[in-house]
């Protein structure tokens, strides 16, 4: 909806908003608290930016389209020994997309629980307040990369999540989500030491580098920021009023926060060049001789890069990246494997 057509229907509310503005300017303290509230709305919803599908990907569709997400309300993990898995998430959060790409690729069924970006009612049970959160059977696990490692290791341990967790001792001094060897998979004896360490290195790079160039790009201009927040109405569990509030306040706030994040992570001022640079570094890492970093099939690093980039599908950032780098073929390749769950064991492959 265009801003102009939005005004007449909501004119009374705008009059109230003018009153609100007057109230705000009366007191510096109040102004600070309102800005704080806006930031919470903005920050909490920056992840609620769900593109439906990229125009670019539609224009050049890939063989073997979409079996779709394995997410299902009655996920049972029949065919594997993993317990029932619930993923508390924002549909468009890049950390959440990363974890879903992993689960989908391996054909692991899971229940998705969309968390309210502001009130977070759905995760009141948890003292850790970020998403994604996984509850596997009775066990809660936090942090997307850690969750990937724990589930992947559990798959090699007859689906035993708790046994897998024992292999990742907590570091007393670290943040709640940090564990020793968070990027390690307990593959046991493997002759493939080099490719395992390459996989780990790139998974860490995704968290340390790639993910940080997203927000400064998605919210780089007011128009793109609004474009991003437009999607909130489609996927989040906001009520109607919250939706309008989140869309305009969120877009406005994130436009400024993105500038702050750019400086914090020392990203060059031409943010598009920064993300092209990252994607080029990744493509160079794969090299010309293999389709994926994992060879003929994606490994956990391919899935992580794919998952994070897929959170921008449908936005200008995504289309620009695909047009200005050589990543499209690789991206579509991983998408094929993820959507068709080609990593699932033959018995549970559908
Ligand atoms: N290291 C965590 C980071 C998760 C994270 O920062 N998630 C964001 C959403 S994209 C979040 O929950 N932010 C706090 C909030 O929304 O209140 C992971 O990899 O899972």
mmCIF file of C-alpha atoms and ligand atoms in Angstrom:
data_model
loop_
_atom_site.group_PDB
_atom_site.id
_atom_site.type_symbol
_atom_site.label_atom_id
_atom_site.label_comp_id
_atom_site.label_asym_id
_atom_site.label_seq_id
_atom_site.Cartn_x
_atom_site.Cartn_y
_atom_site.Cartn_z
ATOM 1 C CA UNK A 1 0.000 0.000 0.000
ATOM 2 C CA UNK A 2 1.316 3.454 -0.896
ATOM 3 C CA UNK A 3 1.775 5.924 1.895
ATOM 4 C CA UNK A 4 -0.582 8.482 0.273
ATOM 5 C CA UNK A 5 -3.523 6.067 0.045
ATOM 6 C CA UNK A 6 -2.870 5.104 3.642
ATOM 7 C CA UNK A 7 -3.404 8.651 5.000
ATOM 8 C CA UNK A 8 -7.173 9.298 4.491
ATOM 9 C CA UNK A 9 -8.339 6.065 6.117
ATOM 10 C CA UNK A 10 -6.144 6.607 9.083
ATOM 11 C CA UNK A 11 -6.450 10.405 9.391
ATOM 12 C CA UNK A 12 -7.886 10.258 12.924
ATOM 13 C CA UNK A 13 -4.952 8.159 14.002
ATOM 14 C CA UNK A 14 -2.571 10.650 12.473
ATOM 15 C CA UNK A 15 -4.231 13.415 14.493
ATOM 16 C CA UNK A 16 -3.575 11.294 17.581
ATOM 17 C CA UNK A 17 -0.027 10.820 16.436
ATOM 18 C CA UNK A 18 0.412 14.600 16.159
ATOM 19 C CA UNK A 19 -0.678 14.834 19.780
ATOM 20 C CA UNK A 20 1.784 12.117 20.589
ATOM 21 C CA UNK A 21 4.530 14.091 18.886
ATOM 22 C CA UNK A 22 3.737 17.184 20.943
ATOM 23 C CA UNK A 23 3.805 15.075 24.059
ATOM 24 C CA UNK A 24 7.147 13.678 23.054
ATOM 25 C CA UNK A 25 8.849 16.999 22.565
ATOM 26 C CA UNK A 26 7.763 18.189 26.001
ATOM 27 C CA UNK A 27 10.243 16.049 27.777
ATOM 28 C CA UNK A 28 13.627 14.812 26.750
ATOM 29 C CA UNK A 29 13.253 11.759 28.940
ATOM 30 C CA UNK A 30 9.977 10.823 27.288
ATOM 31 C CA UNK A 31 11.535 11.325 23.880
ATOM 32 C CA UNK A 32 14.355 8.979 24.787
ATOM 33 C CA UNK A 33 11.911 6.348 26.016
ATOM 34 C CA UNK A 34 9.809 6.555 22.845
ATOM 35 C CA UNK A 35 12.905 6.271 20.708
ATOM 36 C CA UNK A 36 13.889 3.297 22.860
ATOM 37 C CA UNK A 37 10.506 1.685 22.241
ATOM 38 C CA UNK A 38 10.832 2.334 18.523
ATOM 39 C CA UNK A 39 14.235 0.716 18.558
ATOM 40 C CA UNK A 40 12.844 -2.358 20.267
ATOM 41 C CA UNK A 41 10.119 -2.589 17.637
ATOM 42 C CA UNK A 42 12.629 -1.957 14.905
ATOM 43 C CA UNK A 43 15.302 -4.317 16.152
ATOM 44 C CA UNK A 44 12.871 -7.002 17.043
ATOM 45 C CA UNK A 45 11.251 -6.903 13.675
ATOM 46 C CA UNK A 46 14.240 -6.470 11.443
ATOM 47 C CA UNK A 47 14.177 -10.169 10.970
ATOM 48 C CA UNK A 48 10.518 -10.236 10.096
ATOM 49 C CA UNK A 49 11.192 -9.492 6.496
ATOM 50 C CA UNK A 50 9.899 -12.366 4.524
ATOM 51 C CA UNK A 51 10.111 -12.182 0.832
ATOM 52 C CA UNK A 52 7.757 -14.559 -0.929
ATOM 53 C CA UNK A 53 9.975 -15.447 -3.845
ATOM 54 C CA UNK A 54 12.704 -13.706 -5.678
ATOM 55 C CA UNK A 55 11.716 -12.356 -9.075
ATOM 56 C CA UNK A 56 15.137 -13.332 -10.262
ATOM 57 C CA UNK A 57 14.737 -16.934 -9.202
ATOM 58 C CA UNK A 58 11.314 -17.091 -10.777
ATOM 59 C CA UNK A 59 12.678 -15.696 -13.993
ATOM 60 C CA UNK A 60 15.308 -18.412 -14.151
ATOM 61 C CA UNK A 61 13.714 -21.339 -12.438
ATOM 62 C CA UNK A 62 15.784 -24.368 -11.663
ATOM 63 C CA UNK A 63 15.052 -27.991 -12.503
ATOM 64 C CA UNK A 64 13.225 -29.969 -9.885
ATOM 65 C CA UNK A 65 11.296 -27.121 -8.214
ATOM 66 C CA UNK A 66 10.417 -27.255 -4.616
ATOM 67 C CA UNK A 67 9.368 -29.996 -2.434
ATOM 68 C CA UNK A 68 9.218 -27.143 0.071
ATOM 69 C CA UNK A 69 9.957 -26.865 3.751
ATOM 70 C CA UNK A 70 9.809 -29.892 5.961
ATOM 71 C CA UNK A 71 8.343 -27.739 8.681
ATOM 72 C CA UNK A 72 5.124 -29.372 9.757
ATOM 73 C CA UNK A 73 2.742 -28.947 12.623
ATOM 74 C CA UNK A 74 2.978 -32.620 13.507
ATOM 75 C CA UNK A 75 6.630 -33.224 12.925
ATOM 76 C CA UNK A 76 7.463 -36.662 14.163
ATOM 77 C CA UNK A 77 10.792 -37.508 12.609
ATOM 78 C CA UNK A 78 9.540 -40.902 11.592
ATOM 79 C CA UNK A 79 12.279 -42.717 9.788
ATOM 80 C CA UNK A 80 15.019 -41.148 11.889
ATOM 81 C CA UNK A 81 15.778 -41.589 15.549
ATOM 82 C CA UNK A 82 15.862 -37.880 16.267
ATOM 83 C CA UNK A 83 13.191 -36.715 18.707
ATOM 84 C CA UNK A 84 10.401 -34.295 17.870
ATOM 85 C CA UNK A 85 11.954 -30.915 17.055
ATOM 86 C CA UNK A 86 10.339 -27.501 17.556
ATOM 87 C CA UNK A 87 12.010 -24.424 16.134
ATOM 88 C CA UNK A 88 11.073 -21.087 17.709
ATOM 89 C CA UNK A 89 11.865 -18.567 15.054
ATOM 90 C CA UNK A 90 11.190 -15.511 12.947
ATOM 91 C CA UNK A 91 10.465 -16.651 9.434
ATOM 92 C CA UNK A 92 12.899 -14.149 7.935
ATOM 93 C CA UNK A 93 15.704 -14.119 10.462
ATOM 94 C CA UNK A 94 18.952 -15.098 8.711
ATOM 95 C CA UNK A 95 20.062 -17.230 11.669
ATOM 96 C CA UNK A 96 16.723 -19.063 11.515
ATOM 97 C CA UNK A 97 16.926 -19.505 7.722
ATOM 98 C CA UNK A 98 20.378 -20.966 8.216
ATOM 99 C CA UNK A 99 19.073 -23.584 10.628
ATOM 100 C CA UNK A 100 16.021 -24.387 8.497
ATOM 101 C CA UNK A 101 18.199 -24.888 5.402
ATOM 102 C CA UNK A 102 20.164 -27.490 7.348
ATOM 103 C CA UNK A 103 17.048 -29.307 8.613
ATOM 104 C CA UNK A 104 15.381 -29.233 5.213
ATOM 105 C CA UNK A 105 18.441 -30.549 3.410
ATOM 106 C CA UNK A 106 18.626 -33.550 5.742
ATOM 107 C CA UNK A 107 14.884 -34.129 5.544
ATOM 108 C CA UNK A 108 14.448 -33.630 9.270
ATOM 109 C CA UNK A 109 10.870 -32.780 10.179
ATOM 110 C CA UNK A 110 10.266 -29.942 12.577
ATOM 111 C CA UNK A 111 7.518 -27.834 13.969
ATOM 112 C CA UNK A 112 7.901 -24.104 13.330
ATOM 113 C CA UNK A 113 6.711 -21.723 16.010
ATOM 114 C CA UNK A 114 6.648 -18.097 14.858
ATOM 115 C CA UNK A 115 7.657 -15.857 17.738
ATOM 116 C CA UNK A 116 6.017 -12.479 18.269
ATOM 117 C CA UNK A 117 8.901 -10.067 17.576
ATOM 118 C CA UNK A 118 8.057 -7.714 20.440
ATOM 119 C CA UNK A 119 6.254 -9.635 23.173
ATOM 120 C CA UNK A 120 7.885 -13.010 22.509
ATOM 121 C CA UNK A 121 5.087 -14.833 24.328
ATOM 122 C CA UNK A 122 6.030 -18.076 22.600
ATOM 123 C CA UNK A 123 9.449 -18.170 24.293
ATOM 124 C CA UNK A 124 8.465 -17.083 27.774
ATOM 125 C CA UNK A 125 9.687 -20.460 28.974
ATOM 126 C CA UNK A 126 13.239 -19.515 27.970
ATOM 127 C CA UNK A 127 15.700 -17.193 29.687
ATOM 128 C CA UNK A 128 17.582 -16.949 26.376
ATOM 129 C CA UNK A 129 15.607 -14.440 24.347
ATOM 130 C CA UNK A 130 17.034 -14.659 20.859
ATOM 131 C CA UNK A 131 15.827 -16.846 18.033
ATOM 132 C CA UNK A 132 16.214 -19.468 16.767
ATOM 133 C CA UNK A 133 15.695 -21.765 19.751
ATOM 134 C CA UNK A 134 15.366 -25.500 19.253
ATOM 135 C CA UNK A 135 13.509 -27.806 21.595
ATOM 136 C CA UNK A 136 14.385 -31.387 20.714
ATOM 137 C CA UNK A 137 12.375 -33.795 22.825
ATOM 138 C CA UNK A 138 12.758 -32.191 26.255
ATOM 139 C CA UNK A 139 16.041 -30.481 25.504
ATOM 140 C CA UNK A 140 16.452 -26.811 24.639
ATOM 141 C CA UNK A 141 19.393 -25.749 22.497
ATOM 142 C CA UNK A 142 20.233 -22.122 21.610
ATOM 143 C CA UNK A 143 22.260 -20.551 18.813
ATOM 144 C CA UNK A 144 21.846 -21.498 15.169
ATOM 145 C CA UNK A 145 25.349 -22.770 14.436
ATOM 146 C CA UNK A 146 25.482 -24.692 17.672
ATOM 147 C CA UNK A 147 22.083 -26.231 16.913
ATOM 148 C CA UNK A 148 23.356 -27.367 13.508
ATOM 149 C CA UNK A 149 26.388 -29.015 15.108
ATOM 150 C CA UNK A 150 24.379 -30.684 17.861
ATOM 151 C CA UNK A 151 21.764 -32.124 15.497
ATOM 152 C CA UNK A 152 24.348 -33.201 12.904
ATOM 153 C CA UNK A 153 26.383 -34.941 15.590
ATOM 154 C CA UNK A 154 23.221 -36.516 17.062
ATOM 155 C CA UNK A 155 22.439 -37.929 13.605
ATOM 156 C CA UNK A 156 25.718 -39.818 13.855
ATOM 157 C CA UNK A 157 24.840 -40.973 17.387
ATOM 158 C CA UNK A 158 21.552 -42.706 16.698
ATOM 159 C CA UNK A 159 19.600 -39.470 17.098
ATOM 160 C CA UNK A 160 20.619 -39.001 20.735
ATOM 161 C CA UNK A 161 20.579 -35.212 21.263
ATOM 162 C CA UNK A 162 21.690 -35.370 24.902
ATOM 163 C CA UNK A 163 24.640 -37.578 24.116
ATOM 164 C CA UNK A 164 25.566 -35.170 21.381
ATOM 165 C CA UNK A 165 25.317 -32.207 23.771
ATOM 166 C CA UNK A 166 27.736 -33.854 26.171
ATOM 167 C CA UNK A 167 30.383 -33.463 23.498
ATOM 168 C CA UNK A 168 30.131 -29.669 23.649
ATOM 169 C CA UNK A 169 31.170 -28.606 27.152
ATOM 170 C CA UNK A 170 29.915 -25.236 28.300
ATOM 171 C CA UNK A 171 32.489 -22.502 28.718
ATOM 172 C CA UNK A 172 31.819 -20.933 32.126
ATOM 173 C CA UNK A 173 33.084 -17.487 31.169
ATOM 174 C CA UNK A 174 31.316 -17.284 27.845
ATOM 175 C CA UNK A 175 27.932 -15.971 26.799
ATOM 176 C CA UNK A 176 25.045 -18.360 27.381
ATOM 177 C CA UNK A 177 24.955 -19.454 23.784
ATOM 178 C CA UNK A 178 28.648 -20.121 23.361
ATOM 179 C CA UNK A 179 30.069 -23.631 23.630
ATOM 180 C CA UNK A 180 33.446 -25.066 23.065
ATOM 181 C CA UNK A 181 33.876 -26.472 19.570
ATOM 182 C CA UNK A 182 30.599 -25.004 18.452
ATOM 183 C CA UNK A 183 31.490 -25.563 14.786
ATOM 184 C CA UNK A 184 32.810 -29.091 15.264
ATOM 185 C CA UNK A 185 30.928 -32.161 14.152
ATOM 186 C CA UNK A 186 31.899 -35.321 15.947
ATOM 187 C CA UNK A 187 32.400 -37.305 12.771
ATOM 188 C CA UNK A 188 34.637 -39.757 14.594
ATOM 189 C CA UNK A 189 37.597 -41.058 12.679
ATOM 190 C CA UNK A 190 37.645 -39.308 9.388
ATOM 191 C CA UNK A 191 40.278 -39.238 6.723
ATOM 192 C CA UNK A 192 38.687 -36.055 5.485
ATOM 193 C CA UNK A 193 40.405 -33.760 7.976
ATOM 194 C CA UNK A 194 41.113 -30.963 5.493
ATOM 195 C CA UNK A 195 37.585 -30.653 4.197
ATOM 196 C CA UNK A 196 36.188 -30.811 7.733
ATOM 197 C CA UNK A 197 38.387 -27.935 8.825
ATOM 198 C CA UNK A 198 37.504 -25.992 5.668
ATOM 199 C CA UNK A 199 33.818 -26.520 6.424
ATOM 200 C CA UNK A 200 34.291 -25.263 9.993
ATOM 201 C CA UNK A 201 36.244 -22.218 8.878
ATOM 202 C CA UNK A 202 33.535 -21.132 6.450
ATOM 203 C CA UNK A 203 30.729 -21.742 8.921
ATOM 204 C CA UNK A 204 32.500 -19.404 11.315
ATOM 205 C CA UNK A 205 33.012 -16.894 8.507
ATOM 206 C CA UNK A 206 29.251 -16.857 7.881
ATOM 207 C CA UNK A 207 28.605 -15.845 11.503
ATOM 208 C CA UNK A 208 31.514 -13.451 11.819
ATOM 209 C CA UNK A 209 31.390 -11.749 8.423
ATOM 210 C CA UNK A 210 28.599 -12.551 5.999
ATOM 211 C CA UNK A 211 25.677 -12.124 8.353
ATOM 212 C CA UNK A 212 26.849 -8.643 9.381
ATOM 213 C CA UNK A 213 26.697 -7.215 5.863
ATOM 214 C CA UNK A 214 23.021 -8.091 5.498
ATOM 215 C CA UNK A 215 21.296 -5.438 7.646
ATOM 216 C CA UNK A 216 23.330 -2.491 6.284
ATOM 217 C CA UNK A 217 22.266 -3.630 2.794
ATOM 218 C CA UNK A 218 18.638 -4.476 3.426
ATOM 219 C CA UNK A 219 18.025 -1.133 5.155
ATOM 220 C CA UNK A 220 20.505 0.944 3.183
ATOM 221 C CA UNK A 221 17.923 3.444 1.875
ATOM 222 C CA UNK A 222 14.501 4.471 3.241
ATOM 223 C CA UNK A 223 12.844 2.851 0.232
ATOM 224 C CA UNK A 224 14.616 -0.467 0.733
ATOM 225 C CA UNK A 225 13.940 -0.330 4.436
ATOM 226 C CA UNK A 226 10.219 0.093 3.732
ATOM 227 C CA UNK A 227 10.371 -2.640 1.118
ATOM 228 C CA UNK A 228 11.814 -4.950 3.744
ATOM 229 C CA UNK A 229 9.257 -4.096 6.401
ATOM 230 C CA UNK A 230 6.441 -4.477 3.893
ATOM 231 C CA UNK A 231 6.875 -8.215 4.289
ATOM 232 C CA UNK A 232 6.187 -8.118 8.007
ATOM 233 C CA UNK A 233 2.471 -7.991 7.306
ATOM 234 C CA UNK A 234 2.702 -11.257 5.449
ATOM 235 C CA UNK A 235 4.479 -13.418 7.956
ATOM 236 C CA UNK A 236 4.591 -12.074 11.464
ATOM 237 C CA UNK A 237 1.929 -12.557 14.084
ATOM 238 C CA UNK A 238 1.369 -8.831 14.663
ATOM 239 C CA UNK A 239 -2.167 -7.521 14.970
ATOM 240 C CA UNK A 240 -3.318 -4.860 12.484
ATOM 241 C CA UNK A 241 -2.218 -1.865 14.533
ATOM 242 C CA UNK A 242 1.163 -3.407 15.363
ATOM 243 C CA UNK A 243 1.653 -4.112 11.682
ATOM 244 C CA UNK A 244 1.398 -0.460 10.657
ATOM 245 C CA UNK A 245 3.464 0.593 13.622
ATOM 246 C CA UNK A 246 6.150 -1.966 12.883
ATOM 247 C CA UNK A 247 6.200 -1.198 9.187
ATOM 248 C CA UNK A 248 6.768 2.541 9.423
ATOM 249 C CA UNK A 249 8.541 2.849 12.753
ATOM 250 C CA UNK A 250 10.550 -0.303 12.087
ATOM 251 C CA UNK A 251 11.630 0.834 8.624
ATOM 252 C CA UNK A 252 12.544 4.285 9.914
ATOM 253 C CA UNK A 253 14.447 2.934 12.920
ATOM 254 C CA UNK A 254 16.282 0.234 11.057
ATOM 255 C CA UNK A 255 17.436 2.699 8.429
ATOM 256 C CA UNK A 256 19.415 4.449 11.180
ATOM 257 C CA UNK A 257 20.397 1.323 13.085
ATOM 258 C CA UNK A 258 21.777 -0.166 9.883
ATOM 259 C CA UNK A 259 24.130 2.819 9.591
ATOM 260 C CA UNK A 260 25.303 2.185 13.140
ATOM 261 C CA UNK A 261 25.805 -1.537 12.416
ATOM 262 C CA UNK A 262 27.809 -0.687 9.323
ATOM 263 C CA UNK A 263 30.247 1.311 11.429
ATOM 264 C CA UNK A 264 30.281 -1.204 14.270
ATOM 265 C CA UNK A 265 31.319 -4.027 11.954
ATOM 266 C CA UNK A 266 33.617 -1.755 9.963
ATOM 267 C CA UNK A 267 31.822 -2.327 6.695
ATOM 268 C CA UNK A 268 32.786 -0.072 3.798
ATOM 269 C CA UNK A 269 30.388 2.778 3.024
ATOM 270 C CA UNK A 270 29.388 1.267 -0.324
ATOM 271 C CA UNK A 271 27.496 -1.553 1.352
ATOM 272 C CA UNK A 272 26.579 -3.283 -1.901
ATOM 273 C CA UNK A 273 30.255 -3.598 -2.765
ATOM 274 C CA UNK A 274 30.767 -5.058 0.705
ATOM 275 C CA UNK A 275 28.221 -7.823 0.169
ATOM 276 C CA UNK A 276 29.414 -8.484 -3.400
ATOM 277 C CA UNK A 277 32.917 -8.732 -1.950
ATOM 278 C CA UNK A 278 31.793 -11.285 0.634
ATOM 279 C CA UNK A 279 29.951 -13.394 -1.930
ATOM 280 C CA UNK A 280 32.944 -13.232 -4.290
ATOM 281 C CA UNK A 281 35.234 -14.391 -1.503
ATOM 282 C CA UNK A 282 32.886 -17.301 -0.894
ATOM 283 C CA UNK A 283 32.725 -18.240 -4.598
ATOM 284 C CA UNK A 284 36.509 -18.041 -4.792
ATOM 285 C CA UNK A 285 36.654 -20.353 -1.764
ATOM 286 C CA UNK A 286 34.632 -22.940 -3.677
ATOM 287 C CA UNK A 287 36.838 -22.468 -6.719
ATOM 288 C CA UNK A 288 36.178 -23.550 -10.285
ATOM 289 C CA UNK A 289 36.674 -27.268 -9.851
ATOM 290 C CA UNK A 290 33.708 -28.080 -7.670
ATOM 291 C CA UNK A 291 30.015 -27.254 -7.701
ATOM 292 C CA UNK A 292 29.799 -26.764 -3.928
ATOM 293 C CA UNK A 293 32.291 -26.361 -1.116
ATOM 294 C CA UNK A 294 31.184 -29.892 -0.195
ATOM 295 C CA UNK A 295 32.009 -31.154 -3.733
ATOM 296 C CA UNK A 296 29.045 -32.665 -5.586
ATOM 297 C CA UNK A 297 26.697 -32.002 -2.690
ATOM 298 C CA UNK A 298 26.421 -29.071 -0.291
ATOM 299 C CA UNK A 299 28.188 -29.346 3.034
ATOM 300 C CA UNK A 300 27.259 -27.463 6.217
ATOM 301 C CA UNK A 301 29.064 -24.329 5.044
ATOM 302 C CA UNK A 302 27.170 -24.304 1.727
ATOM 303 C CA UNK A 303 23.938 -24.683 3.676
ATOM 304 C CA UNK A 304 24.890 -21.865 6.046
ATOM 305 C CA UNK A 305 25.760 -19.376 3.273
ATOM 306 C CA UNK A 306 22.657 -20.384 1.335
ATOM 307 C CA UNK A 307 20.431 -20.127 4.408
ATOM 308 C CA UNK A 308 21.652 -16.640 5.269
ATOM 309 C CA UNK A 309 21.349 -15.321 1.699
ATOM 310 C CA UNK A 310 17.905 -16.873 1.328
ATOM 311 C CA UNK A 311 16.683 -14.533 4.081
ATOM 312 C CA UNK A 312 17.066 -11.685 1.570
ATOM 313 C CA UNK A 313 15.142 -13.338 -1.274
ATOM 314 C CA UNK A 314 12.613 -10.981 -2.831
ATOM 315 C CA UNK A 315 14.522 -7.879 -1.762
ATOM 316 C CA UNK A 316 16.667 -5.623 -3.949
ATOM 317 C CA UNK A 317 19.751 -6.790 -2.057
ATOM 318 C CA UNK A 318 19.238 -10.375 -3.185
ATOM 319 C CA UNK A 319 18.602 -9.495 -6.812
ATOM 320 C CA UNK A 320 21.613 -7.161 -6.894
ATOM 321 C CA UNK A 321 23.860 -9.834 -5.395
ATOM 322 C CA UNK A 322 22.732 -12.418 -7.921
ATOM 323 C CA UNK A 323 23.175 -9.982 -10.805
ATOM 324 C CA UNK A 324 26.569 -8.700 -9.749
ATOM 325 C CA UNK A 325 28.299 -11.862 -8.628
ATOM 326 C CA UNK A 326 28.615 -15.370 -10.047
ATOM 327 C CA UNK A 327 26.691 -16.997 -7.206
ATOM 328 C CA UNK A 328 23.362 -17.686 -8.929
ATOM 329 C CA UNK A 329 24.193 -21.153 -10.258
ATOM 330 C CA UNK A 330 25.633 -22.234 -6.937
ATOM 331 C CA UNK A 331 22.649 -20.744 -5.075
ATOM 332 C CA UNK A 332 20.120 -22.505 -7.273
ATOM 333 C CA UNK A 333 22.083 -25.714 -6.897
ATOM 334 C CA UNK A 334 21.924 -25.587 -3.106
ATOM 335 C CA UNK A 335 18.266 -24.595 -3.293
ATOM 336 C CA UNK A 336 17.554 -27.698 -5.349
ATOM 337 C CA UNK A 337 19.216 -29.927 -2.751
ATOM 338 C CA UNK A 338 17.521 -28.194 0.163
ATOM 339 C CA UNK A 339 14.064 -28.262 -1.370
ATOM 340 C CA UNK A 340 14.390 -31.878 -2.375
ATOM 341 C CA UNK A 341 15.921 -32.986 0.941
ATOM 342 C CA UNK A 342 18.676 -34.803 -0.865
ATOM 343 C CA UNK A 343 20.677 -35.194 2.332
ATOM 344 C CA UNK A 344 17.934 -37.359 3.885
ATOM 345 C CA UNK A 345 18.721 -41.032 4.380
ATOM 346 C CA UNK A 346 17.171 -43.099 1.555
ATOM 347 C CA UNK A 347 14.497 -44.619 3.783
ATOM 348 C CA UNK A 348 13.036 -41.254 4.814
ATOM 349 C CA UNK A 349 13.618 -39.451 1.533
ATOM 350 C CA UNK A 350 10.348 -38.292 -0.020
HETATM 351 N N1 LIG B 1 24.125 -16.188 17.645
HETATM 352 C C1 LIG B 1 22.699 -16.313 17.543
HETATM 353 C C2 LIG B 1 22.139 -14.979 17.107
HETATM 354 C C3 LIG B 1 20.619 -14.995 17.028
HETATM 355 C C4 LIG B 1 20.038 -13.607 16.850
HETATM 356 O O1 LIG B 1 20.733 -12.590 17.020
HETATM 357 N N2 LIG B 1 18.768 -13.572 16.508
HETATM 358 C C5 LIG B 1 18.077 -12.321 16.409
HETATM 359 C C6 LIG B 1 17.010 -12.415 15.339
HETATM 360 S S1 LIG B 1 17.707 -12.492 13.705
HETATM 361 C C7 LIG B 1 17.353 -12.053 17.702
HETATM 362 O O2 LIG B 1 16.687 -12.912 18.222
HETATM 363 N N3 LIG B 1 17.499 -10.824 18.200
HETATM 364 C C8 LIG B 1 16.874 -10.424 19.431
HETATM 365 C C9 LIG B 1 15.457 -9.983 19.276
HETATM 366 O O3 LIG B 1 14.864 -10.085 18.195
HETATM 367 O O4 LIG B 1 14.914 -9.535 20.254
HETATM 368 C C10 LIG B 1 22.349 -17.435 16.564
HETATM 369 O O5 LIG B 1 23.187 -17.752 15.709
HETATM 370 O O6 LIG B 1 21.274 -18.037 16.685
#
